[in-house]
Short mmCIF file of N, CA and C in Angstrom, two decimals:
data_model
loop_
_atom_site.label_atom_id
_atom_site.label_comp_id
_atom_site.label_asym_id
_atom_site.label_seq_id
_atom_site.Cartn_x
_atom_site.Cartn_y
_atom_site.Cartn_z
N MET A 39 -70.63 24.90 -11.21
CA MET A 39 -69.62 25.08 -10.19
C MET A 39 -70.06 26.24 -9.29
N LEU A 40 -70.07 26.00 -8.01
CA LEU A 40 -70.37 27.03 -7.02
C LEU A 40 -69.08 27.79 -6.74
N CYS A 41 -69.11 29.11 -6.94
CA CYS A 41 -67.88 29.91 -6.80
C CYS A 41 -67.95 30.86 -5.61
N TYR A 42 -66.85 30.92 -4.89
CA TYR A 42 -66.68 31.85 -3.78
C TYR A 42 -66.13 33.16 -4.33
N ALA A 43 -66.70 34.29 -3.93
CA ALA A 43 -66.21 35.61 -4.34
C ALA A 43 -64.99 35.96 -3.48
N VAL A 44 -63.83 35.90 -4.07
CA VAL A 44 -62.58 36.09 -3.33
C VAL A 44 -62.52 37.48 -2.69
N LYS A 45 -63.15 38.48 -3.31
CA LYS A 45 -63.11 39.83 -2.73
C LYS A 45 -63.78 39.88 -1.35
N ALA A 46 -64.62 38.90 -1.02
CA ALA A 46 -65.27 38.88 0.29
C ALA A 46 -64.26 38.64 1.42
N ASN A 47 -63.27 37.79 1.17
CA ASN A 47 -62.23 37.51 2.16
C ASN A 47 -61.14 36.69 1.48
N PRO A 48 -60.00 37.31 1.12
CA PRO A 48 -58.95 36.62 0.39
C PRO A 48 -57.94 35.88 1.26
N ASN A 49 -58.31 35.52 2.48
CA ASN A 49 -57.41 34.81 3.38
C ASN A 49 -56.99 33.47 2.75
N LEU A 50 -55.69 33.22 2.70
CA LEU A 50 -55.17 32.02 2.02
C LEU A 50 -55.70 30.73 2.65
N ALA A 51 -55.76 30.67 3.97
CA ALA A 51 -56.26 29.46 4.64
C ALA A 51 -57.72 29.21 4.28
N LEU A 52 -58.51 30.27 4.22
CA LEU A 52 -59.91 30.15 3.86
C LEU A 52 -60.07 29.69 2.41
N LEU A 53 -59.28 30.28 1.51
CA LEU A 53 -59.34 29.88 0.11
C LEU A 53 -58.97 28.41 -0.05
N ASN A 54 -57.94 27.99 0.66
CA ASN A 54 -57.52 26.59 0.59
C ASN A 54 -58.60 25.66 1.13
N LEU A 55 -59.24 26.04 2.22
CA LEU A 55 -60.32 25.24 2.79
C LEU A 55 -61.48 25.11 1.80
N PHE A 56 -61.91 26.24 1.22
CA PHE A 56 -63.00 26.19 0.24
C PHE A 56 -62.62 25.33 -0.97
N TYR A 57 -61.36 25.42 -1.39
CA TYR A 57 -60.90 24.60 -2.52
C TYR A 57 -61.00 23.12 -2.16
N LYS A 58 -60.55 22.75 -0.97
CA LYS A 58 -60.62 21.35 -0.53
C LYS A 58 -62.06 20.87 -0.43
N LEU A 59 -62.99 21.79 -0.20
CA LEU A 59 -64.41 21.44 -0.13
C LEU A 59 -65.08 21.42 -1.50
N GLY A 60 -64.29 21.75 -2.55
CA GLY A 60 -64.80 21.64 -3.92
C GLY A 60 -65.29 22.93 -4.55
N ALA A 61 -65.09 24.06 -3.90
CA ALA A 61 -65.57 25.33 -4.45
C ALA A 61 -64.74 25.80 -5.63
N GLY A 62 -65.37 26.61 -6.46
CA GLY A 62 -64.69 27.38 -7.47
C GLY A 62 -64.49 28.78 -6.93
N PHE A 63 -63.83 29.65 -7.70
CA PHE A 63 -63.49 30.97 -7.21
C PHE A 63 -63.77 32.03 -8.26
N ASP A 64 -64.51 33.06 -7.86
CA ASP A 64 -64.79 34.21 -8.71
C ASP A 64 -63.83 35.32 -8.29
N VAL A 65 -62.96 35.72 -9.22
CA VAL A 65 -61.96 36.74 -8.92
C VAL A 65 -62.19 37.96 -9.80
N VAL A 66 -61.72 39.13 -9.33
CA VAL A 66 -61.90 40.36 -10.08
C VAL A 66 -60.59 41.11 -10.33
N SER A 67 -59.46 40.46 -10.04
CA SER A 67 -58.17 41.12 -10.27
C SER A 67 -57.06 40.09 -10.41
N GLY A 68 -55.94 40.55 -10.95
CA GLY A 68 -54.77 39.70 -11.04
C GLY A 68 -54.26 39.31 -9.67
N GLY A 69 -54.38 40.21 -8.71
CA GLY A 69 -53.97 39.92 -7.34
C GLY A 69 -54.79 38.79 -6.73
N GLU A 70 -56.08 38.77 -7.01
CA GLU A 70 -56.92 37.69 -6.49
C GLU A 70 -56.60 36.36 -7.17
N ILE A 71 -56.22 36.39 -8.44
CA ILE A 71 -55.76 35.17 -9.11
C ILE A 71 -54.51 34.66 -8.40
N ALA A 72 -53.56 35.56 -8.14
CA ALA A 72 -52.31 35.19 -7.46
C ALA A 72 -52.59 34.61 -6.08
N ARG A 73 -53.55 35.18 -5.35
CA ARG A 73 -53.89 34.66 -4.01
C ARG A 73 -54.44 33.25 -4.11
N CYS A 74 -55.33 33.02 -5.07
CA CYS A 74 -55.89 31.68 -5.24
C CYS A 74 -54.78 30.67 -5.56
N LEU A 75 -53.89 31.04 -6.47
CA LEU A 75 -52.80 30.13 -6.84
C LEU A 75 -51.89 29.88 -5.64
N ALA A 76 -51.63 30.91 -4.84
CA ALA A 76 -50.80 30.75 -3.64
C ALA A 76 -51.47 29.84 -2.62
N ALA A 77 -52.80 29.79 -2.64
CA ALA A 77 -53.54 28.93 -1.71
C ALA A 77 -53.66 27.50 -2.23
N GLY A 78 -53.08 27.24 -3.41
CA GLY A 78 -53.10 25.88 -3.95
C GLY A 78 -54.30 25.57 -4.83
N VAL A 79 -55.04 26.60 -5.24
CA VAL A 79 -56.22 26.40 -6.07
C VAL A 79 -55.81 26.03 -7.49
N ASP A 80 -56.47 25.01 -8.04
CA ASP A 80 -56.27 24.63 -9.44
C ASP A 80 -56.88 25.74 -10.31
N PRO A 81 -56.12 26.28 -11.28
CA PRO A 81 -56.64 27.36 -12.11
C PRO A 81 -57.95 27.03 -12.84
N SER A 82 -58.22 25.75 -13.03
CA SER A 82 -59.47 25.36 -13.71
C SER A 82 -60.69 25.64 -12.83
N LYS A 83 -60.46 26.06 -11.60
CA LYS A 83 -61.55 26.41 -10.67
C LYS A 83 -61.70 27.93 -10.53
N ILE A 84 -60.99 28.70 -11.38
CA ILE A 84 -61.01 30.16 -11.27
C ILE A 84 -61.75 30.78 -12.44
N ILE A 85 -62.72 31.65 -12.12
CA ILE A 85 -63.45 32.43 -13.10
C ILE A 85 -63.06 33.89 -12.89
N PHE A 86 -62.57 34.54 -13.95
CA PHE A 86 -62.10 35.93 -13.86
C PHE A 86 -63.20 36.86 -14.35
N SER A 87 -63.82 37.58 -13.42
CA SER A 87 -64.90 38.52 -13.73
C SER A 87 -64.40 39.94 -13.51
N GLY A 88 -65.32 40.85 -13.49
CA GLY A 88 -64.98 42.24 -13.19
C GLY A 88 -64.76 43.07 -14.43
N CYS A 89 -64.92 44.36 -14.27
CA CYS A 89 -64.72 45.26 -15.41
C CYS A 89 -63.38 45.99 -15.26
N GLY A 90 -62.90 46.50 -16.36
CA GLY A 90 -61.65 47.25 -16.33
C GLY A 90 -60.41 46.39 -16.19
N LYS A 91 -60.46 45.15 -16.68
CA LYS A 91 -59.30 44.26 -16.58
C LYS A 91 -58.15 44.84 -17.42
N THR A 92 -56.97 44.92 -16.82
CA THR A 92 -55.81 45.43 -17.56
C THR A 92 -55.19 44.32 -18.39
N VAL A 93 -54.35 44.71 -19.34
CA VAL A 93 -53.62 43.73 -20.15
C VAL A 93 -52.74 42.87 -19.25
N GLU A 94 -52.16 43.48 -18.22
CA GLU A 94 -51.32 42.72 -17.29
C GLU A 94 -52.14 41.65 -16.56
N GLU A 95 -53.34 42.02 -16.10
CA GLU A 95 -54.21 41.06 -15.42
C GLU A 95 -54.67 39.96 -16.37
N LEU A 96 -55.01 40.33 -17.59
CA LEU A 96 -55.40 39.33 -18.58
C LEU A 96 -54.25 38.38 -18.87
N THR A 97 -53.03 38.91 -18.89
CA THR A 97 -51.85 38.07 -19.12
C THR A 97 -51.68 37.06 -17.99
N VAL A 98 -51.86 37.52 -16.74
CA VAL A 98 -51.78 36.61 -15.59
C VAL A 98 -52.82 35.50 -15.74
N ALA A 99 -54.04 35.87 -16.10
CA ALA A 99 -55.13 34.90 -16.23
C ALA A 99 -54.86 33.88 -17.34
N VAL A 100 -54.45 34.38 -18.49
CA VAL A 100 -54.18 33.49 -19.63
C VAL A 100 -53.01 32.56 -19.34
N LYS A 101 -51.93 33.10 -18.81
CA LYS A 101 -50.75 32.28 -18.51
C LYS A 101 -51.05 31.24 -17.43
N ALA A 102 -51.96 31.57 -16.49
CA ALA A 102 -52.30 30.63 -15.43
C ALA A 102 -53.29 29.57 -15.89
N ASP A 103 -53.88 29.76 -17.06
CA ASP A 103 -54.91 28.83 -17.60
C ASP A 103 -56.17 28.82 -16.74
N VAL A 104 -56.66 30.03 -16.37
CA VAL A 104 -57.91 30.07 -15.62
C VAL A 104 -59.03 29.46 -16.46
N GLN A 105 -60.04 28.95 -15.77
CA GLN A 105 -61.15 28.28 -16.45
C GLN A 105 -61.82 29.18 -17.48
N CYS A 106 -62.09 30.44 -17.09
CA CYS A 106 -62.88 31.30 -17.95
C CYS A 106 -62.65 32.76 -17.59
N ILE A 107 -62.71 33.61 -18.62
CA ILE A 107 -62.70 35.05 -18.41
C ILE A 107 -64.05 35.58 -18.88
N ASN A 108 -64.75 36.28 -17.98
CA ASN A 108 -66.03 36.91 -18.35
C ASN A 108 -65.74 38.20 -19.10
N VAL A 109 -66.22 38.27 -20.33
CA VAL A 109 -65.94 39.41 -21.20
C VAL A 109 -67.01 40.48 -21.01
N GLU A 110 -66.57 41.72 -20.83
CA GLU A 110 -67.48 42.84 -20.58
C GLU A 110 -67.69 43.73 -21.79
N SER A 111 -66.83 43.62 -22.82
CA SER A 111 -66.98 44.49 -24.00
C SER A 111 -66.24 43.87 -25.18
N TRP A 112 -66.56 44.38 -26.38
CA TRP A 112 -65.85 43.91 -27.58
C TRP A 112 -64.37 44.25 -27.49
N GLU A 113 -64.06 45.43 -26.94
CA GLU A 113 -62.67 45.84 -26.81
C GLU A 113 -61.90 44.88 -25.89
N GLU A 114 -62.54 44.47 -24.81
CA GLU A 114 -61.89 43.53 -23.90
C GLU A 114 -61.68 42.19 -24.59
N LEU A 115 -62.64 41.76 -25.38
CA LEU A 115 -62.48 40.51 -26.14
C LEU A 115 -61.27 40.60 -27.06
N ASP A 116 -61.10 41.75 -27.72
CA ASP A 116 -59.92 41.95 -28.57
C ASP A 116 -58.63 41.85 -27.77
N ARG A 117 -58.61 42.42 -26.56
CA ARG A 117 -57.41 42.35 -25.70
C ARG A 117 -57.13 40.90 -25.28
N ILE A 118 -58.17 40.17 -24.92
CA ILE A 118 -57.99 38.77 -24.52
C ILE A 118 -57.43 37.97 -25.70
N GLU A 119 -57.99 38.20 -26.86
CA GLU A 119 -57.51 37.48 -28.05
C GLU A 119 -56.04 37.80 -28.32
N ALA A 120 -55.65 39.06 -28.20
CA ALA A 120 -54.26 39.45 -28.43
C ALA A 120 -53.33 38.80 -27.41
N VAL A 121 -53.72 38.81 -26.14
CA VAL A 121 -52.89 38.21 -25.09
C VAL A 121 -52.77 36.71 -25.30
N ALA A 122 -53.88 36.05 -25.58
CA ALA A 122 -53.86 34.60 -25.80
C ALA A 122 -52.99 34.25 -27.00
N SER A 123 -53.11 35.02 -28.07
CA SER A 123 -52.29 34.78 -29.27
C SER A 123 -50.81 34.93 -28.96
N ARG A 124 -50.48 35.99 -28.22
CA ARG A 124 -49.09 36.26 -27.87
C ARG A 124 -48.47 35.10 -27.09
N HIS A 125 -49.29 34.40 -26.31
CA HIS A 125 -48.80 33.30 -25.48
C HIS A 125 -49.17 31.93 -26.06
N ASN A 126 -49.64 31.94 -27.33
CA ASN A 126 -49.99 30.70 -28.04
C ASN A 126 -50.96 29.84 -27.22
N LYS A 127 -51.99 30.48 -26.68
CA LYS A 127 -52.97 29.80 -25.83
C LYS A 127 -54.36 30.00 -26.40
N MET A 128 -55.24 29.08 -26.05
CA MET A 128 -56.66 29.20 -26.34
C MET A 128 -57.34 29.49 -25.01
N GLN A 129 -58.10 30.57 -24.92
CA GLN A 129 -58.71 30.98 -23.65
C GLN A 129 -60.23 30.83 -23.70
N ASN A 130 -60.79 30.13 -22.71
CA ASN A 130 -62.25 30.06 -22.57
C ASN A 130 -62.76 31.42 -22.11
N ILE A 131 -63.90 31.81 -22.67
CA ILE A 131 -64.53 33.07 -22.26
C ILE A 131 -66.03 32.84 -22.07
N SER A 132 -66.65 33.76 -21.39
CA SER A 132 -68.10 33.85 -21.38
C SER A 132 -68.41 35.30 -21.71
N ILE A 133 -69.55 35.50 -22.34
CA ILE A 133 -69.92 36.85 -22.76
C ILE A 133 -71.14 37.30 -21.99
N ARG A 134 -71.00 38.43 -21.36
CA ARG A 134 -72.11 39.01 -20.61
C ARG A 134 -73.01 39.75 -21.60
N VAL A 135 -74.29 39.43 -21.58
CA VAL A 135 -75.24 40.06 -22.48
C VAL A 135 -76.24 40.86 -21.65
N ASN A 136 -76.37 42.12 -21.95
CA ASN A 136 -77.36 42.99 -21.31
C ASN A 136 -78.39 43.35 -22.37
N PRO A 137 -79.52 42.63 -22.39
CA PRO A 137 -80.51 42.91 -23.44
C PRO A 137 -81.08 44.32 -23.28
N GLU A 138 -81.30 44.94 -24.43
CA GLU A 138 -81.89 46.26 -24.41
C GLU A 138 -83.37 46.12 -24.11
N LEU A 139 -83.84 46.84 -23.13
CA LEU A 139 -85.25 46.76 -22.75
C LEU A 139 -86.03 47.87 -23.43
N ASN A 140 -87.19 47.48 -23.96
CA ASN A 140 -88.08 48.46 -24.58
C ASN A 140 -89.35 48.47 -23.77
N LEU A 141 -89.59 49.52 -23.03
CA LEU A 141 -90.74 49.57 -22.14
C LEU A 141 -92.05 49.86 -22.87
N ASP A 142 -91.98 50.16 -24.18
CA ASP A 142 -93.20 50.40 -24.96
C ASP A 142 -93.79 49.10 -25.48
N GLY A 143 -93.13 47.98 -25.25
CA GLY A 143 -93.64 46.69 -25.69
C GLY A 143 -93.29 46.35 -27.13
N GLU A 144 -92.45 47.13 -27.77
CA GLU A 144 -92.04 46.87 -29.15
C GLU A 144 -90.59 46.41 -29.17
N PHE A 145 -90.27 45.55 -30.12
CA PHE A 145 -88.91 45.05 -30.24
C PHE A 145 -88.22 45.65 -31.43
#
């Protein structure tokens, strides 16, 4: 799915146009989720990225049934699990992996 970064321009008419053209949406806040929903975007086309997601923002995402939440830390995964459990939901996630680089050539 090709996703538009909502932070680039959250204009409702633009979001609706991109949705009608088949785009997905990369959002970084609960406000951007709300804008996408207000523009008529199906939540299955929303990917929630970004760091520092609050419990309130995670609740918005889980309740809206967004396609996926990109997890930035184990602590955030715990918060997502707690929010999803509280709302009796199963939430899709993706896990960001930053491999440790060893410049000496040893693993």
